[in-house]
Amino acid sequence: MHRPVLLEEVLAGLEIHAGTNYVDGTTGAGGHAHAAIERLGPGGRALLIDRDREALERVEQRLAPYRKQCAFVHGNFADLTAIAEQSGMRSAQAVVLDVGLSSDQVDTAERGFSFAQDGPLDMRMDRTADLTASRVVNDWPEDRLVTIFIESGERGSARRIARAIVRERERDPIATTGRLAEIVERARRGRRGKIHPATRVFQAIRMAVNAELESLDCGVRAAIDLLADGGRLAVISFHSLEDGRVKNIFREHEGRWESLAAGGRAWHGAYPRVRRLNRRPITPSADECARNPRARSAKLRMLERIPDGEEA
Ligand SMILES: C[S@@+](CC[C@H](N)C(=O)[O-])C[C@H]1O[C@@H](n2cnc3c(N)ncnc32)[C@H](O)[C@@H]1O
């Protein structure tokens, strides 16, 4: 089962109080949610969202003892504003977004996320969505594939890999993760770094299939909006592209003071105002990485909403 990443650090940062509202936009196996609900006590409420219906059904079983205080919602955290409204939650004291995949998803071959196990080219977190990895790989124009591969960090070989994919799919549609991994490996001509040669290509396709960056932008903004005065948000991401976007949104809301020629100062920034709890992202300890190698690339950023009218 998925192990929650940076759990102690998230709990220490969020300071969850009994009787308050908690939102988990990425409930997954419920590791963070379970620990949060324990701290909420019976008087607190938890809104638990995941776009993977099967994951949500499993976590609903796991958290059955707390069912009375939980609302389980199948949906995208990008739609958090509407989901919270429909669930009757007007504000939250603590919100967690732990983006990316759960181990349960990666380790299930038929979900098609892994190059390590052969499976259908699917990669949808939400299996009710239309766009699959097979459509991206077999239908998207070469240039569009090059763009997403470059964005994902596959700079030197992006064109060669995209061209190889197009050549292969013209012969025979690419149906499995195993065949895609082989094509990528061959196109990279055995170039090996520290990570598997297909890692970045698989990551790029998965992020495109699930519109992950777009969801993250909307979700982080919606989460900040939903915070109660003094409420706290924790975002864990696993890719520098994601972490960069989270940092920028946090900074926009942190704003800055500017001195005015006429005297005094004016504040520039997005509403609501926030205080970043950590300037640099928090990363897992060597001990956590040894226990859970999948935590390796995690980065945690947290903020607190500043009550209206209070100085930063
Ligand atoms: C890294 S796991 C979360 C693990 C969880 N914190 C735990 O302790 O078990 C990420 C989960 O978030 C879900 N997810 C990712 N992006 C999402 C989004 N935009 N909206 C809703 N769920 C999302 C995935 O389906 C997956 O189940």
Coordinates of C-alpha atoms and ligand atoms in Angstrom, one line a residue:
M1 CA 0.0 0.0 0.0
H2 CA 1.0 3.6 -0.6
R3 CA 3.1 5.1 2.2
P4 CA 2.4 8.8 3.0
V5 CA 5.3 11.0 2.1
L6 CA 6.7 13.7 4.6
L7 CA 3.9 12.8 7.0
E8 CA 5.5 14.2 10.1
E9 CA 6.5 17.4 8.4
V10 CA 3.0 17.9 7.0
L11 CA 1.4 17.4 10.4
A12 CA 3.8 19.6 12.1
G13 CA 3.2 22.4 9.5
L14 CA -0.5 22.2 9.4
E15 CA -1.1 22.2 13.2
I16 CA -4.5 20.6 12.8
H17 CA -6.9 21.5 15.6
A18 CA -9.7 19.5 17.0
G19 CA -13.2 20.3 15.7
T20 CA -12.0 22.1 12.5
N21 CA -12.4 21.4 8.7
Y22 CA -9.8 19.4 6.8
V23 CA -9.6 19.0 3.0
D24 CA -7.5 16.4 1.2
G25 CA -7.5 16.9 -2.6
T26 CA -5.4 13.8 -3.2
T27 CA -6.7 11.3 -0.7
G28 CA -5.1 8.2 -2.3
A29 CA -4.7 5.5 0.2
G30 CA -5.6 7.9 3.0
G31 CA -2.3 8.1 4.9
H32 CA -2.3 11.8 5.3
A33 CA -6.1 11.9 5.7
H34 CA -6.1 9.2 8.4
A35 CA -3.6 11.1 10.5
A36 CA -5.4 14.4 10.0
I37 CA -8.8 12.9 11.0
E38 CA -7.3 11.5 14.2
R39 CA -6.3 15.0 15.1
L40 CA -9.7 16.5 14.1
G41 CA -11.5 14.4 16.7
P42 CA -15.2 13.6 16.3
G43 CA -16.2 17.3 16.1
G44 CA -14.1 17.9 12.9
R45 CA -15.1 17.4 9.3
A46 CA -13.0 16.0 6.4
L47 CA -13.6 16.5 2.7
L48 CA -11.8 13.7 0.9
I49 CA -11.3 14.0 -2.8
D50 CA -9.6 11.8 -5.4
R51 CA -10.0 11.6 -9.2
D52 CA -9.4 7.8 -9.1
R53 CA -12.7 6.2 -8.2
E54 CA -11.2 2.9 -7.3
A55 CA -8.8 4.5 -4.9
L56 CA -11.7 6.4 -3.4
E57 CA -13.7 3.2 -2.9
R58 CA -10.8 1.6 -1.1
V59 CA -10.1 4.5 1.2
E60 CA -13.7 4.8 2.0
Q61 CA -13.4 1.2 3.4
R62 CA -10.2 2.0 5.3
L63 CA -11.7 5.1 6.9
A64 CA -15.1 3.5 7.6
P65 CA -14.8 4.1 11.3
Y66 CA -14.8 7.9 10.6
R67 CA -17.5 7.8 8.0
K68 CA -19.8 10.2 9.9
Q69 CA -17.4 13.0 9.7
C70 CA -16.1 12.4 6.1
A71 CA -17.4 13.4 2.7
F72 CA -15.8 11.3 -0.1
V73 CA -15.9 12.9 -3.5
H74 CA -14.8 11.5 -6.8
G75 CA -13.4 14.6 -8.6
N76 CA -10.5 16.7 -9.6
F77 CA -9.1 19.1 -7.0
A78 CA -9.0 21.7 -9.8
D79 CA -12.8 21.9 -9.1
L80 CA -12.2 22.3 -5.4
T81 CA -14.3 25.5 -5.1
A82 CA -17.4 23.8 -6.6
I83 CA -16.8 20.5 -4.7
A84 CA -16.5 22.3 -1.4
E85 CA -19.6 24.3 -2.0
Q86 CA -21.6 21.2 -2.9
S87 CA -20.3 19.5 0.2
G88 CA -21.4 22.5 2.3
M89 CA -17.8 23.3 3.4
R90 CA -17.3 27.1 3.3
S91 CA -13.8 27.2 4.6
A92 CA -11.0 24.8 5.8
Q93 CA -8.4 25.1 8.5
A94 CA -6.1 22.7 6.7
V95 CA -5.7 21.5 3.1
V96 CA -3.3 18.9 1.7
L97 CA -2.5 18.4 -2.0
D98 CA 0.0 15.5 -2.4
V99 CA 0.1 15.4 -6.2
G100 CA 1.2 12.7 -8.6
L101 CA 0.6 9.0 -8.4
S102 CA 0.1 6.6 -5.5
S103 CA 2.1 3.4 -5.3
D104 CA -1.2 1.5 -5.8
Q105 CA -1.6 3.1 -9.2
V106 CA 2.0 2.6 -10.3
D107 CA 2.1 -1.0 -9.2
T108 CA -1.0 -2.0 -11.0
A109 CA 0.2 -3.1 -14.5
E110 CA -3.2 -2.7 -16.1
R111 CA -3.3 1.0 -15.2
G112 CA -0.5 1.5 -17.7
F113 CA 1.7 3.9 -15.7
S114 CA 4.8 1.7 -15.4
F115 CA 7.5 0.9 -17.9
A116 CA 8.7 -1.7 -15.5
Q117 CA 5.6 -3.9 -16.0
D118 CA 3.9 -4.4 -19.3
G119 CA 0.4 -3.1 -19.5
P120 CA -2.0 -1.3 -21.8
L121 CA -1.1 2.4 -22.6
D122 CA -3.7 4.0 -20.3
M123 CA -2.2 6.3 -17.6
R124 CA -5.6 7.9 -16.7
M125 CA -5.9 8.6 -13.0
D126 CA -9.6 9.0 -13.7
R127 CA -10.7 6.0 -15.7
T128 CA -13.9 7.8 -16.7
A129 CA -11.9 10.4 -18.6
D130 CA -11.6 10.3 -22.4
L131 CA -7.9 10.9 -23.1
T132 CA -5.6 7.9 -22.7
A133 CA -1.9 7.5 -23.2
S134 CA -2.6 5.4 -26.2
R135 CA -4.3 8.4 -27.9
V136 CA -1.4 10.7 -27.0
V137 CA 1.2 8.3 -28.3
N138 CA -0.7 7.2 -31.5
D139 CA -2.5 10.4 -32.5
W140 CA -0.6 13.5 -31.3
P141 CA 1.5 15.2 -34.0
E142 CA 5.3 14.7 -33.7
D143 CA 5.9 18.4 -32.7
R144 CA 3.4 18.2 -29.8
L145 CA 5.2 15.1 -28.5
V146 CA 8.6 16.9 -28.8
T147 CA 7.2 19.8 -26.8
I148 CA 6.0 17.7 -23.9
F149 CA 9.2 15.6 -23.8
I150 CA 11.3 18.8 -23.7
E151 CA 9.1 20.2 -20.9
S152 CA 9.6 17.1 -18.9
G153 CA 13.4 17.4 -19.1
E154 CA 14.1 15.1 -22.0
R155 CA 16.0 17.7 -23.9
G156 CA 18.7 16.2 -26.1
S157 CA 16.7 13.2 -27.3
A158 CA 13.2 14.6 -27.5
R159 CA 13.0 14.9 -31.3
R160 CA 14.7 11.5 -31.9
I161 CA 12.2 9.8 -29.5
A162 CA 9.2 11.5 -31.0
R163 CA 10.3 10.6 -34.5
A164 CA 10.9 7.0 -33.5
I165 CA 7.3 6.9 -32.0
V166 CA 5.8 8.2 -35.2
R167 CA 7.8 5.8 -37.4
E168 CA 6.7 2.8 -35.2
R169 CA 3.1 3.8 -35.0
E170 CA 2.8 4.1 -38.7
R171 CA 3.8 0.5 -39.0
D172 CA 1.6 -0.7 -36.1
P173 CA -0.3 1.3 -33.4
I174 CA 1.6 1.3 -30.1
A175 CA -0.6 -0.5 -27.6
T176 CA 1.5 -1.4 -24.6
T177 CA 3.9 0.3 -22.0
G178 CA 6.5 -2.4 -22.8
R179 CA 6.6 -1.5 -26.5
L180 CA 6.8 2.2 -25.8
A181 CA 9.6 1.7 -23.3
E182 CA 11.5 -0.4 -25.9
I183 CA 11.1 2.3 -28.6
V184 CA 12.3 5.0 -26.2
E185 CA 15.3 3.0 -25.1
R186 CA 16.3 2.3 -28.7
A187 CA 15.8 5.9 -29.7
R188 CA 18.1 7.0 -26.9
R189 CA 20.7 4.6 -28.2
G190 CA 21.2 3.1 -24.8
R191 CA 22.1 6.4 -23.2
R192 CA 21.8 5.8 -19.5
G193 CA 21.8 8.2 -16.7
K194 CA 20.9 7.6 -13.1
I195 CA 17.2 7.0 -14.0
H196 CA 15.6 4.5 -16.5
P197 CA 15.8 5.8 -20.1
A198 CA 12.0 5.9 -20.4
T199 CA 11.3 7.7 -17.1
R200 CA 10.9 11.3 -18.4
V201 CA 8.9 10.2 -21.5
F202 CA 6.5 8.3 -19.4
Q203 CA 6.2 11.2 -17.0
A204 CA 5.5 13.6 -19.8
I205 CA 2.8 11.5 -21.3
R206 CA 1.2 10.9 -17.9
M207 CA 1.2 14.6 -17.1
A208 CA -0.4 15.3 -20.5
V209 CA -3.1 12.6 -20.2
N210 CA -4.1 13.9 -16.8
A211 CA -3.5 17.7 -17.5
E212 CA -1.6 17.6 -14.2
L213 CA 0.0 21.1 -14.4
E214 CA -3.2 22.8 -15.3
S215 CA -5.0 21.0 -12.5
L216 CA -2.3 21.9 -10.1
D217 CA -2.5 25.7 -10.9
C218 CA -6.3 25.7 -10.5
G219 CA -6.2 23.5 -7.4
V220 CA -3.6 25.5 -5.5
R221 CA -5.4 28.7 -6.2
A222 CA -8.8 27.2 -5.1
A223 CA -7.2 25.8 -2.0
I224 CA -5.8 29.2 -1.0
D225 CA -9.2 30.7 -1.5
L226 CA -10.9 28.1 0.7
L227 CA -8.6 28.6 3.7
A228 CA -10.1 30.1 6.8
D229 CA -8.2 33.0 8.4
G230 CA -5.0 31.4 9.8
G231 CA -5.7 28.2 7.8
R232 CA -2.8 26.3 6.3
L233 CA -2.1 24.6 3.0
A234 CA 0.5 21.9 2.3
V235 CA 1.5 21.0 -1.2
I236 CA 3.8 18.0 -2.0
S237 CA 5.0 17.7 -5.6
F238 CA 7.4 15.4 -7.3
H239 CA 8.7 17.3 -10.3
S240 CA 10.6 20.6 -10.6
L241 CA 7.9 21.8 -13.1
E242 CA 5.3 21.3 -10.5
D243 CA 7.3 22.8 -7.6
G244 CA 8.1 25.9 -9.7
R245 CA 4.5 26.5 -10.3
V246 CA 3.5 26.1 -6.7
K247 CA 6.3 28.5 -5.6
N248 CA 5.1 31.1 -8.1
I249 CA 1.4 30.9 -6.9
F250 CA 2.5 31.1 -3.3
R251 CA 4.7 34.2 -4.1
E252 CA 1.8 35.9 -5.9
H253 CA -0.3 35.6 -2.8
E254 CA 2.5 36.6 -0.5
G255 CA 2.8 39.8 -2.5
R256 CA 5.2 42.6 -1.7
W257 CA 5.1 46.1 -0.2
E258 CA 6.2 49.0 -2.4
S259 CA 7.2 52.4 -1.1
L260 CA 5.1 55.3 -2.6
A261 CA 6.6 58.5 -3.8
A262 CA 3.9 60.4 -1.8
G263 CA 4.9 58.5 1.3
G264 CA 3.5 55.4 2.8
R265 CA 3.5 52.0 1.1
A266 CA 1.2 49.9 -1.0
W267 CA 0.9 46.2 -1.1
H268 CA 0.9 44.3 -4.5
G269 CA -0.2 40.8 -4.7
A270 CA -3.1 38.4 -5.2
Y271 CA -6.0 38.0 -2.7
P272 CA -6.1 36.4 -0.2
R273 CA -2.8 37.2 1.4
V274 CA -0.6 34.4 2.7
R275 CA 2.6 33.9 4.6
R276 CA 4.9 31.2 3.4
L277 CA 5.9 28.8 6.2
N278 CA 9.0 27.6 4.4
R279 CA 11.1 29.6 1.9
R280 CA 12.8 26.5 0.5
P281 CA 10.9 23.3 -0.1
I282 CA 11.2 20.7 2.6
T283 CA 12.5 17.4 1.3
P284 CA 12.4 13.9 2.9
S285 CA 15.2 12.9 5.3
A286 CA 17.8 10.3 4.2
D287 CA 16.0 7.9 6.6
E288 CA 12.6 8.4 4.9
C289 CA 14.2 7.9 1.5
A290 CA 15.8 4.7 2.6
R291 CA 12.5 3.4 4.0
N292 CA 10.5 4.6 1.0
P293 CA 12.6 5.3 -2.2
R294 CA 9.5 6.7 -3.9
A295 CA 9.7 9.7 -1.5
R296 CA 13.1 10.7 -3.1
S297 CA 12.0 13.6 -5.3
A298 CA 9.2 15.0 -3.0
K299 CA 9.1 18.7 -2.2
L300 CA 6.8 20.2 0.4
R301 CA 5.7 23.8 0.5
M302 CA 3.3 25.2 3.0
L303 CA 1.6 28.5 3.7
E304 CA -0.8 30.2 6.1
R305 CA -3.6 32.6 5.2
I306 CA -3.2 36.0 6.8
P307 CA -6.5 37.3 8.3
D308 CA -7.8 40.3 6.4
G309 CA -6.5 43.6 7.9
E310 CA -3.5 41.9 9.6
E311 CA 0.1 43.0 8.6
A312 CA 2.2 40.2 7.1
Ligands
LIG1 C1 0.6 10.6 -4.1 S1 -1.0 10.0 -4.1 C2 -1.7 10.6 -2.5 C3 -1.4 9.7 -1.4 C4 -2.0 10.1 -0.1 N1 -1.6 11.4 0.4 C5 -1.8 9.1 1.0 O1 -1.2 9.4 2.0 O2 -2.2 7.9 0.7 C6 -1.9 11.0 -5.2 C7 -3.4 10.7 -5.3 O3 -3.9 11.9 -5.8 C8 -4.8 11.6 -6.8 N2 -4.8 12.8 -7.7 C9 -3.7 13.3 -8.4 N3 -4.1 14.4 -9.0 C10 -5.4 14.7 -8.7 C11 -6.3 15.7 -9.0 N4 -6.0 16.7 -9.8 N5 -7.5 15.7 -8.4 C12 -7.9 14.7 -7.6 N6 -7.0 13.7 -7.3 C13 -5.8 13.7 -7.8 C14 -4.3 10.4 -7.5 O4 -5.3 9.7 -8.1 C15 -3.7 9.6 -6.3 O5 -4.7 8.8 -5.8

